[in-house]
């Protein structure tokens, strides 16, 4: 059966067996993509399992024209998020191991002031932007975690974060110019 026929059978019956057939076809493709990005077999196998779970949750909600392409993009984005999370964790570990120098008090105060300004500016965003910006930047949640927590689609989360960043910049620049006058 073609991918479209299996998808239609799955949508018609809600029987995960059809989805299982479909996902089984692309297991090696997904594993190859994950290996390309993650360079570790165990992590790649875990990523394939996570993509299978994502497919189970996303397929009933989304209309997919090209299943293979959709699955590939889902895996690629998942792997890139994994790599970002690893990098972010490594950066945080490196920063936490740096002792505070005695001369850094002013920098620490400036950082704290900037954080207060940012927190205040976030309050001026609309609900969706405020929620996604807070979850992504302050709570360090991935797009997938935000999607699961809010029910927004991937594109909505991406858009809310992009627009929220732009609006934050505008708000902060406006406050800065008001303070300077």
Short mmCIF file of N, CA and C in Angstrom, two decimals:
data_model
loop_
_atom_site.label_atom_id
_atom_site.label_comp_id
_atom_site.label_asym_id
_atom_site.label_seq_id
_atom_site.Cartn_x
_atom_site.Cartn_y
_atom_site.Cartn_z
N UNK A 1 0.84 -1.19 0.00
CA UNK A 1 0.00 0.00 0.00
C UNK A 1 0.88 1.25 0.00
N UNK A 2 0.39 2.28 -0.64
CA UNK A 2 1.11 3.55 -0.67
C UNK A 2 0.96 4.26 0.68
N UNK A 3 1.87 5.21 0.95
CA UNK A 3 1.82 5.95 2.21
C UNK A 3 0.46 6.60 2.43
N UNK A 4 -0.07 7.21 1.37
CA UNK A 4 -1.36 7.91 1.48
C UNK A 4 -2.48 6.94 1.86
N UNK A 5 -2.44 5.73 1.29
CA UNK A 5 -3.47 4.74 1.60
C UNK A 5 -3.37 4.30 3.06
N UNK A 6 -2.15 4.10 3.54
CA UNK A 6 -1.97 3.72 4.94
C UNK A 6 -2.42 4.84 5.88
N UNK A 7 -2.11 6.08 5.51
CA UNK A 7 -2.56 7.22 6.32
C UNK A 7 -4.08 7.30 6.35
N UNK A 8 -4.70 7.11 5.20
CA UNK A 8 -6.17 7.14 5.14
C UNK A 8 -6.77 6.02 5.98
N UNK A 9 -6.18 4.83 5.91
CA UNK A 9 -6.67 3.71 6.72
C UNK A 9 -6.52 4.02 8.20
N UNK A 10 -5.41 4.63 8.57
CA UNK A 10 -5.19 5.00 9.97
C UNK A 10 -6.22 6.04 10.42
N UNK A 11 -6.44 7.06 9.60
CA UNK A 11 -7.40 8.11 9.96
C UNK A 11 -8.83 7.55 10.03
N UNK A 12 -9.13 6.64 9.13
CA UNK A 12 -10.48 6.06 9.07
C UNK A 12 -10.76 5.18 10.29
N UNK A 13 -9.78 4.35 10.66
CA UNK A 13 -10.02 3.35 11.71
C UNK A 13 -9.41 3.72 13.06
N UNK A 14 -8.47 4.66 13.07
CA UNK A 14 -7.72 5.03 14.28
C UNK A 14 -6.98 3.81 14.85
N UNK A 15 -6.68 2.86 13.99
CA UNK A 15 -5.95 1.66 14.39
C UNK A 15 -4.45 1.92 14.21
N UNK A 16 -3.71 1.86 15.30
CA UNK A 16 -2.28 2.14 15.27
C UNK A 16 -1.49 1.14 14.43
N UNK A 17 -2.09 0.03 14.08
CA UNK A 17 -1.42 -0.97 13.25
C UNK A 17 -1.05 -0.35 11.89
N UNK A 18 -1.94 0.45 11.32
CA UNK A 18 -1.67 1.09 10.02
C UNK A 18 -0.49 2.05 10.15
N UNK A 19 -0.49 2.80 11.23
CA UNK A 19 0.61 3.72 11.46
C UNK A 19 1.91 2.94 11.69
N UNK A 20 1.81 1.81 12.35
CA UNK A 20 2.98 0.96 12.57
C UNK A 20 3.60 0.51 11.26
N UNK A 21 2.76 0.09 10.32
CA UNK A 21 3.27 -0.30 9.00
C UNK A 21 4.00 0.87 8.34
N UNK A 22 3.39 2.03 8.44
CA UNK A 22 3.94 3.22 7.80
C UNK A 22 5.27 3.62 8.43
N UNK A 23 5.33 3.63 9.74
CA UNK A 23 6.56 4.02 10.42
C UNK A 23 7.67 2.98 10.21
N UNK A 24 7.29 1.73 10.15
CA UNK A 24 8.28 0.67 9.94
C UNK A 24 9.04 0.88 8.62
N UNK A 25 8.34 1.38 7.61
CA UNK A 25 8.96 1.64 6.31
C UNK A 25 10.13 2.61 6.42
N UNK A 26 10.01 3.55 7.33
CA UNK A 26 10.98 4.64 7.40
C UNK A 26 11.91 4.56 8.60
N UNK A 27 11.92 3.43 9.28
CA UNK A 27 12.79 3.28 10.46
C UNK A 27 14.25 3.50 10.10
N UNK A 28 14.72 2.88 9.03
CA UNK A 28 16.13 3.02 8.65
C UNK A 28 16.45 4.45 8.20
N UNK A 29 15.53 5.08 7.49
CA UNK A 29 15.73 6.47 7.08
C UNK A 29 15.87 7.35 8.32
N UNK A 30 14.97 7.18 9.28
CA UNK A 30 15.01 7.98 10.50
C UNK A 30 16.29 7.73 11.28
N UNK A 31 16.69 6.47 11.37
CA UNK A 31 17.92 6.13 12.08
C UNK A 31 19.12 6.78 11.39
N UNK A 32 19.13 6.76 10.07
CA UNK A 32 20.22 7.39 9.32
C UNK A 32 20.29 8.89 9.54
N UNK A 33 19.14 9.54 9.54
CA UNK A 33 19.10 10.99 9.78
C UNK A 33 19.60 11.29 11.19
N UNK A 34 19.12 10.52 12.16
CA UNK A 34 19.53 10.74 13.54
C UNK A 34 21.03 10.50 13.72
N UNK A 35 21.56 9.48 13.08
CA UNK A 35 23.00 9.21 13.16
C UNK A 35 23.81 10.34 12.55
N UNK A 36 23.30 10.89 11.45
CA UNK A 36 23.99 11.99 10.78
C UNK A 36 24.16 13.18 11.73
N UNK A 37 23.13 13.48 12.50
CA UNK A 37 23.18 14.63 13.39
C UNK A 37 23.77 14.31 14.76
N UNK A 38 23.36 13.20 15.35
CA UNK A 38 23.72 12.91 16.74
C UNK A 38 25.03 12.14 16.87
N UNK A 39 25.41 11.40 15.84
CA UNK A 39 26.68 10.66 15.81
C UNK A 39 26.82 9.64 16.94
N UNK A 40 25.71 9.16 17.46
CA UNK A 40 25.73 8.16 18.52
C UNK A 40 24.55 7.22 18.31
N UNK A 41 24.84 5.94 18.20
CA UNK A 41 23.80 4.96 17.85
C UNK A 41 22.69 4.91 18.90
N UNK A 42 23.05 4.91 20.17
CA UNK A 42 22.04 4.83 21.23
C UNK A 42 21.13 6.06 21.21
N UNK A 43 21.74 7.23 21.08
CA UNK A 43 20.94 8.46 21.02
C UNK A 43 20.06 8.45 19.77
N UNK A 44 20.60 7.96 18.67
CA UNK A 44 19.83 7.91 17.42
C UNK A 44 18.64 6.97 17.56
N UNK A 45 18.85 5.82 18.18
CA UNK A 45 17.74 4.88 18.39
C UNK A 45 16.67 5.48 19.30
N UNK A 46 17.12 6.19 20.35
CA UNK A 46 16.17 6.87 21.23
C UNK A 46 15.38 7.93 20.46
N UNK A 47 16.08 8.64 19.59
CA UNK A 47 15.42 9.68 18.80
C UNK A 47 14.35 9.07 17.89
N UNK A 48 14.64 7.93 17.29
CA UNK A 48 13.65 7.26 16.43
C UNK A 48 12.41 6.92 17.25
N UNK A 49 12.60 6.39 18.45
CA UNK A 49 11.46 6.06 19.30
C UNK A 49 10.65 7.31 19.66
N UNK A 50 11.35 8.40 19.94
CA UNK A 50 10.65 9.64 20.28
C UNK A 50 9.87 10.18 19.09
N UNK A 51 10.42 10.03 17.90
CA UNK A 51 9.71 10.47 16.70
C UNK A 51 8.47 9.61 16.47
N UNK A 52 8.57 8.33 16.74
CA UNK A 52 7.38 7.46 16.63
C UNK A 52 6.29 7.97 17.57
N UNK A 53 6.67 8.33 18.79
CA UNK A 53 5.68 8.84 19.75
C UNK A 53 5.10 10.18 19.29
N UNK A 54 5.97 11.03 18.75
CA UNK A 54 5.48 12.32 18.24
C UNK A 54 4.51 12.10 17.09
N UNK A 55 4.83 11.16 16.23
CA UNK A 55 3.94 10.86 15.10
C UNK A 55 2.58 10.42 15.61
N UNK A 56 2.57 9.61 16.65
CA UNK A 56 1.29 9.16 17.23
C UNK A 56 0.46 10.33 17.75
N UNK A 57 1.13 11.32 18.34
CA UNK A 57 0.38 12.46 18.89
C UNK A 57 0.04 13.51 17.84
N UNK A 58 0.91 13.70 16.86
CA UNK A 58 0.69 14.77 15.87
C UNK A 58 -0.20 14.36 14.70
N UNK A 59 -0.12 13.11 14.29
CA UNK A 59 -0.87 12.68 13.09
C UNK A 59 -2.37 12.90 13.18
N UNK A 60 -3.01 12.60 14.30
CA UNK A 60 -4.46 12.83 14.33
C UNK A 60 -4.84 14.31 14.16
N UNK A 61 -3.92 15.23 14.51
CA UNK A 61 -4.22 16.66 14.47
C UNK A 61 -3.85 17.33 13.16
N UNK A 62 -2.90 16.77 12.44
CA UNK A 62 -2.35 17.44 11.26
C UNK A 62 -2.73 16.74 9.97
N UNK A 63 -2.91 17.54 8.94
CA UNK A 63 -3.16 17.01 7.59
C UNK A 63 -1.81 16.99 6.88
N UNK A 64 -1.35 15.81 6.51
CA UNK A 64 -0.01 15.65 5.95
C UNK A 64 -0.10 15.19 4.50
N UNK A 65 0.50 15.98 3.62
CA UNK A 65 0.47 15.66 2.20
C UNK A 65 1.62 14.72 1.82
N UNK A 66 2.79 14.94 2.40
CA UNK A 66 3.97 14.14 2.08
C UNK A 66 4.52 13.55 3.37
N UNK A 67 4.11 12.34 3.69
CA UNK A 67 4.46 11.72 4.97
C UNK A 67 5.97 11.57 5.14
N UNK A 68 6.65 11.10 4.12
CA UNK A 68 8.10 10.88 4.21
C UNK A 68 8.82 12.20 4.50
N UNK A 69 8.45 13.25 3.80
CA UNK A 69 9.06 14.56 4.02
C UNK A 69 8.75 15.10 5.40
N UNK A 70 7.51 14.93 5.83
CA UNK A 70 7.08 15.40 7.15
C UNK A 70 7.87 14.67 8.24
N UNK A 71 8.03 13.36 8.09
CA UNK A 71 8.76 12.55 9.06
C UNK A 71 10.23 12.96 9.10
N UNK A 72 10.81 13.20 7.92
CA UNK A 72 12.21 13.62 7.84
C UNK A 72 12.41 14.95 8.58
N UNK A 73 11.52 15.90 8.32
CA UNK A 73 11.64 17.22 8.96
C UNK A 73 11.44 17.11 10.47
N UNK A 74 10.49 16.27 10.88
CA UNK A 74 10.26 16.05 12.30
C UNK A 74 11.54 15.52 12.96
N UNK A 75 12.19 14.56 12.32
CA UNK A 75 13.43 13.99 12.87
C UNK A 75 14.55 15.01 12.87
N UNK A 76 14.70 15.73 11.77
CA UNK A 76 15.77 16.73 11.70
C UNK A 76 15.61 17.77 12.80
N UNK A 77 14.39 18.29 12.96
CA UNK A 77 14.16 19.30 13.99
C UNK A 77 14.40 18.74 15.38
N UNK A 78 14.00 17.50 15.59
CA UNK A 78 14.23 16.86 16.89
C UNK A 78 15.73 16.77 17.19
N UNK A 79 16.50 16.33 16.20
CA UNK A 79 17.95 16.20 16.38
C UNK A 79 18.61 17.55 16.62
N UNK A 80 18.20 18.55 15.86
CA UNK A 80 18.76 19.89 16.05
C UNK A 80 18.45 20.42 17.44
N UNK A 81 17.24 20.15 17.92
CA UNK A 81 16.88 20.58 19.27
C UNK A 81 17.73 19.85 20.31
N UNK A 82 17.97 18.56 20.08
CA UNK A 82 18.83 17.78 20.99
C UNK A 82 20.22 18.40 21.05
N UNK A 83 20.76 18.75 19.88
CA UNK A 83 22.09 19.34 19.83
C UNK A 83 22.12 20.71 20.51
N UNK A 84 21.06 21.51 20.31
CA UNK A 84 20.98 22.81 20.98
C UNK A 84 20.93 22.62 22.49
N UNK A 85 20.13 21.67 22.94
CA UNK A 85 20.02 21.42 24.38
C UNK A 85 21.37 20.99 24.96
N UNK A 86 22.09 20.14 24.23
CA UNK A 86 23.42 19.70 24.69
C UNK A 86 24.37 20.89 24.80
N UNK A 87 24.36 21.73 23.76
CA UNK A 87 25.24 22.89 23.74
C UNK A 87 24.88 23.85 24.87
N UNK A 88 23.59 24.08 25.06
CA UNK A 88 23.13 24.98 26.12
C UNK A 88 23.57 24.44 27.48
N UNK A 89 23.42 23.12 27.68
CA UNK A 89 23.82 22.50 28.94
C UNK A 89 25.32 22.63 29.16
N UNK A 90 26.11 22.39 28.11
CA UNK A 90 27.57 22.50 28.21
C UNK A 90 27.98 23.93 28.53
N UNK A 91 27.32 24.91 27.90
CA UNK A 91 27.61 26.31 28.17
C UNK A 91 27.29 26.67 29.62
N UNK A 92 26.14 26.19 30.10
CA UNK A 92 25.75 26.48 31.48
C UNK A 92 26.73 25.84 32.46
N UNK A 93 27.17 24.62 32.16
CA UNK A 93 28.14 23.94 33.02
C UNK A 93 29.44 24.73 33.05
N UNK A 94 29.90 25.18 31.89
CA UNK A 94 31.15 25.93 31.83
C UNK A 94 31.04 27.23 32.61
N UNK A 95 29.91 27.92 32.47
CA UNK A 95 29.72 29.18 33.19
C UNK A 95 29.61 28.97 34.69
N UNK A 96 28.99 27.88 35.09
CA UNK A 96 28.82 27.64 36.53
C UNK A 96 30.15 27.29 37.19
N UNK A 97 31.14 26.85 36.42
CA UNK A 97 32.45 26.50 36.97
C UNK A 97 33.41 27.68 37.02
N UNK A 98 33.01 28.82 36.47
CA UNK A 98 33.86 30.00 36.46
C UNK A 98 33.63 30.77 37.77
N UNK A 99 34.67 30.93 38.58
CA UNK A 99 34.48 31.68 39.82
C UNK A 99 34.26 33.16 39.52
N UNK A 100 33.46 33.78 40.34
CA UNK A 100 33.19 35.21 40.15
C UNK A 100 34.42 36.00 40.54
N UNK A 101 34.87 36.85 39.65
CA UNK A 101 36.03 37.69 39.92
C UNK A 101 35.58 38.88 40.76
N UNK A 102 36.45 39.40 41.63
CA UNK A 102 36.05 40.51 42.48
C UNK A 102 35.60 41.74 41.69
N UNK A 103 36.17 41.97 40.51
CA UNK A 103 35.82 43.14 39.71
C UNK A 103 34.53 42.98 38.93
N UNK A 104 33.88 41.83 39.00
CA UNK A 104 32.68 41.58 38.21
C UNK A 104 31.39 42.02 38.90
N UNK A 105 31.49 42.69 40.03
CA UNK A 105 30.29 43.12 40.75
C UNK A 105 29.43 44.05 39.88
N UNK A 106 30.07 45.00 39.20
CA UNK A 106 29.32 45.93 38.33
C UNK A 106 28.64 45.18 37.19
N UNK A 107 29.35 44.22 36.61
CA UNK A 107 28.77 43.43 35.52
C UNK A 107 27.58 42.63 36.02
N UNK A 108 27.70 42.07 37.21
CA UNK A 108 26.61 41.30 37.80
C UNK A 108 25.40 42.19 38.05
N UNK A 109 25.63 43.38 38.55
CA UNK A 109 24.53 44.33 38.79
C UNK A 109 23.88 44.73 37.47
N UNK A 110 24.68 44.97 36.43
CA UNK A 110 24.15 45.33 35.12
C UNK A 110 23.33 44.18 34.55
N UNK A 111 23.83 42.96 34.69
CA UNK A 111 23.10 41.79 34.21
C UNK A 111 21.76 41.67 34.94
N UNK A 112 21.77 41.87 36.25
CA UNK A 112 20.54 41.78 37.04
C UNK A 112 19.55 42.87 36.60
N UNK A 113 20.05 44.07 36.36
CA UNK A 113 19.19 45.17 35.90
C UNK A 113 18.58 44.83 34.54
N UNK A 114 19.40 44.32 33.63
CA UNK A 114 18.90 43.94 32.30
C UNK A 114 17.84 42.85 32.40
N UNK A 115 18.05 41.90 33.29
CA UNK A 115 17.08 40.83 33.50
C UNK A 115 15.76 41.39 34.01
N UNK A 116 15.83 42.35 34.91
CA UNK A 116 14.62 43.00 35.42
C UNK A 116 13.89 43.73 34.30
N UNK A 117 14.63 44.44 33.46
CA UNK A 117 14.03 45.16 32.34
C UNK A 117 13.36 44.19 31.37
N UNK A 118 14.02 43.07 31.10
CA UNK A 118 13.48 42.06 30.20
C UNK A 118 12.20 41.47 30.78
N UNK A 119 12.23 41.15 32.07
CA UNK A 119 11.05 40.57 32.72
C UNK A 119 9.88 41.55 32.66
N UNK A 120 10.17 42.81 32.87
CA UNK A 120 9.11 43.83 32.80
C UNK A 120 8.58 43.96 31.37
N UNK A 121 9.47 43.91 30.39
CA UNK A 121 9.06 44.03 28.99
C UNK A 121 8.22 42.84 28.55
N UNK A 122 8.53 41.65 29.06
CA UNK A 122 7.78 40.45 28.70
C UNK A 122 6.31 40.60 29.10
N UNK A 123 6.05 41.32 30.17
CA UNK A 123 4.67 41.53 30.63
C UNK A 123 3.82 42.26 29.60
N UNK A 124 4.46 43.00 28.70
CA UNK A 124 3.74 43.78 27.70
C UNK A 124 3.41 42.99 26.43
N UNK A 125 3.89 41.76 26.34
CA UNK A 125 3.60 40.92 25.17
C UNK A 125 2.20 40.32 25.30
N UNK A 126 1.64 39.86 24.17
CA UNK A 126 0.35 39.17 24.26
C UNK A 126 0.56 37.81 24.92
N UNK A 127 -0.53 37.17 25.32
CA UNK A 127 -0.45 35.93 26.11
C UNK A 127 0.38 34.85 25.44
N UNK A 128 0.14 34.63 24.13
CA UNK A 128 0.84 33.56 23.43
C UNK A 128 2.34 33.82 23.38
N UNK A 129 2.71 35.06 23.05
CA UNK A 129 4.13 35.40 22.96
C UNK A 129 4.78 35.34 24.34
N UNK A 130 4.10 35.86 25.35
CA UNK A 130 4.63 35.84 26.71
C UNK A 130 4.87 34.39 27.17
N UNK A 131 3.89 33.54 26.92
CA UNK A 131 4.00 32.14 27.34
C UNK A 131 5.16 31.44 26.65
N UNK A 132 5.23 31.55 25.32
CA UNK A 132 6.26 30.83 24.58
C UNK A 132 7.66 31.40 24.84
N UNK A 133 7.78 32.72 24.93
CA UNK A 133 9.08 33.35 25.23
C UNK A 133 9.56 32.91 26.61
N UNK A 134 8.68 32.94 27.59
CA UNK A 134 9.04 32.54 28.95
C UNK A 134 9.47 31.08 28.99
N UNK A 135 8.70 30.23 28.34
CA UNK A 135 9.03 28.80 28.35
C UNK A 135 10.35 28.52 27.63
N UNK A 136 10.56 29.16 26.48
CA UNK A 136 11.74 28.87 25.67
C UNK A 136 13.02 29.47 26.27
N UNK A 137 12.99 30.74 26.62
CA UNK A 137 14.21 31.42 27.06
C UNK A 137 14.45 31.34 28.56
N UNK A 138 13.41 31.47 29.36
CA UNK A 138 13.62 31.50 30.80
C UNK A 138 13.55 30.10 31.42
N UNK A 139 12.63 29.28 30.93
CA UNK A 139 12.51 27.93 31.47
C UNK A 139 13.32 26.91 30.67
N UNK A 140 13.94 27.36 29.57
CA UNK A 140 14.81 26.53 28.73
C UNK A 140 14.08 25.29 28.18
N UNK A 141 12.81 25.44 27.82
CA UNK A 141 12.05 24.33 27.26
C UNK A 141 12.26 24.28 25.75
N UNK A 142 12.20 23.09 25.19
CA UNK A 142 12.34 22.91 23.75
C UNK A 142 11.01 23.22 23.07
N UNK A 143 11.04 23.35 21.74
CA UNK A 143 9.81 23.58 20.99
C UNK A 143 8.82 22.46 21.28
N UNK A 144 9.32 21.22 21.30
CA UNK A 144 8.42 20.08 21.52
C UNK A 144 7.77 20.14 22.89
N UNK A 145 8.53 20.53 23.90
CA UNK A 145 7.96 20.64 25.24
C UNK A 145 6.91 21.75 25.28
N UNK A 146 7.16 22.84 24.57
CA UNK A 146 6.19 23.93 24.52
C UNK A 146 4.92 23.48 23.80
N UNK A 147 5.09 22.75 22.70
CA UNK A 147 3.95 22.23 21.95
C UNK A 147 3.09 21.34 22.84
N UNK A 148 3.74 20.44 23.57
CA UNK A 148 3.01 19.52 24.44
C UNK A 148 2.28 20.27 25.56
N UNK A 149 2.94 21.29 26.13
CA UNK A 149 2.36 22.01 27.26
C UNK A 149 1.22 22.94 26.84
N UNK A 150 1.34 23.54 25.65
CA UNK A 150 0.37 24.56 25.25
C UNK A 150 -0.67 24.08 24.24
N UNK A 151 -0.32 23.05 23.47
CA UNK A 151 -1.23 22.59 22.43
C UNK A 151 -1.08 23.37 21.13
N UNK A 152 -0.14 24.32 21.09
CA UNK A 152 0.11 25.06 19.86
C UNK A 152 0.81 24.15 18.86
N UNK A 153 0.71 24.48 17.57
CA UNK A 153 1.45 23.74 16.55
C UNK A 153 2.89 24.23 16.53
N UNK A 154 3.74 23.48 15.83
CA UNK A 154 5.15 23.87 15.71
C UNK A 154 5.26 25.27 15.11
N UNK A 155 4.51 25.50 14.03
CA UNK A 155 4.59 26.80 13.34
C UNK A 155 4.09 27.93 14.24
N UNK A 156 3.06 27.67 15.05
CA UNK A 156 2.57 28.70 15.97
C UNK A 156 3.64 29.05 17.00
N UNK A 157 4.26 28.02 17.58
CA UNK A 157 5.31 28.26 18.58
C UNK A 157 6.44 29.07 17.97
N UNK A 158 6.88 28.66 16.79
CA UNK A 158 7.97 29.35 16.11
C UNK A 158 7.59 30.81 15.85
N UNK A 159 6.38 31.03 15.39
CA UNK A 159 5.91 32.38 15.08
C UNK A 159 5.79 33.23 16.34
N UNK A 160 5.21 32.66 17.41
CA UNK A 160 5.06 33.41 18.66
C UNK A 160 6.42 33.82 19.22
N UNK A 161 7.39 32.92 19.14
CA UNK A 161 8.73 33.23 19.67
C UNK A 161 9.39 34.30 18.81
N UNK A 162 9.31 34.15 17.48
CA UNK A 162 9.91 35.14 16.58
C UNK A 162 9.28 36.52 16.78
N UNK A 163 7.96 36.57 16.76
CA UNK A 163 7.28 37.85 16.93
C UNK A 163 7.50 38.41 18.32
N UNK A 164 7.54 37.53 19.32
CA UNK A 164 7.79 37.97 20.69
C UNK A 164 9.16 38.60 20.83
N UNK A 165 10.18 38.00 20.20
CA UNK A 165 11.53 38.57 20.24
C UNK A 165 11.55 39.95 19.59
N UNK A 166 10.90 40.04 18.44
CA UNK A 166 10.87 41.32 17.74
C UNK A 166 10.16 42.38 18.59
N UNK A 167 9.02 42.00 19.19
CA UNK A 167 8.28 42.95 20.02
C UNK A 167 9.05 43.32 21.28
N UNK A 168 9.77 42.37 21.86
CA UNK A 168 10.60 42.67 23.04
C UNK A 168 11.67 43.70 22.68
N UNK A 169 12.29 43.51 21.54
CA UNK A 169 13.32 44.45 21.10
C UNK A 169 12.73 45.85 20.96
N UNK A 170 11.55 45.93 20.35
CA UNK A 170 10.88 47.22 20.18
C UNK A 170 10.57 47.86 21.53
N UNK A 171 10.03 47.07 22.44
CA UNK A 171 9.67 47.58 23.78
C UNK A 171 10.92 48.07 24.51
N UNK A 172 11.99 47.28 24.48
CA UNK A 172 13.21 47.65 25.19
C UNK A 172 13.87 48.88 24.58
N UNK A 173 13.87 48.97 23.25
CA UNK A 173 14.43 50.16 22.60
C UNK A 173 13.63 51.41 22.94
N UNK A 174 12.31 51.26 23.00
CA UNK A 174 11.45 52.39 23.36
C UNK A 174 11.74 52.85 24.79
N UNK A 175 11.87 51.90 25.72
CA UNK A 175 12.19 52.25 27.11
C UNK A 175 13.54 52.92 27.21
N UNK A 176 14.50 52.42 26.43
CA UNK A 176 15.84 52.99 26.44
C UNK A 176 15.83 54.42 25.93
N UNK A 177 15.08 54.67 24.85
CA UNK A 177 15.03 56.03 24.30
C UNK A 177 14.28 56.97 25.25
N UNK A 178 13.26 56.47 25.94
CA UNK A 178 12.53 57.30 26.91
C UNK A 178 13.43 57.67 28.09
N UNK A 179 14.26 56.74 28.49
CA UNK A 179 15.17 56.97 29.61
C UNK A 179 16.25 57.97 29.23
N UNK A 180 16.65 57.96 27.96
CA UNK A 180 17.71 58.83 27.49
C UNK A 180 17.26 60.27 27.29
N UNK A 181 15.95 60.51 27.20
CA UNK A 181 15.47 61.88 26.94
C UNK A 181 15.18 62.64 28.19
#
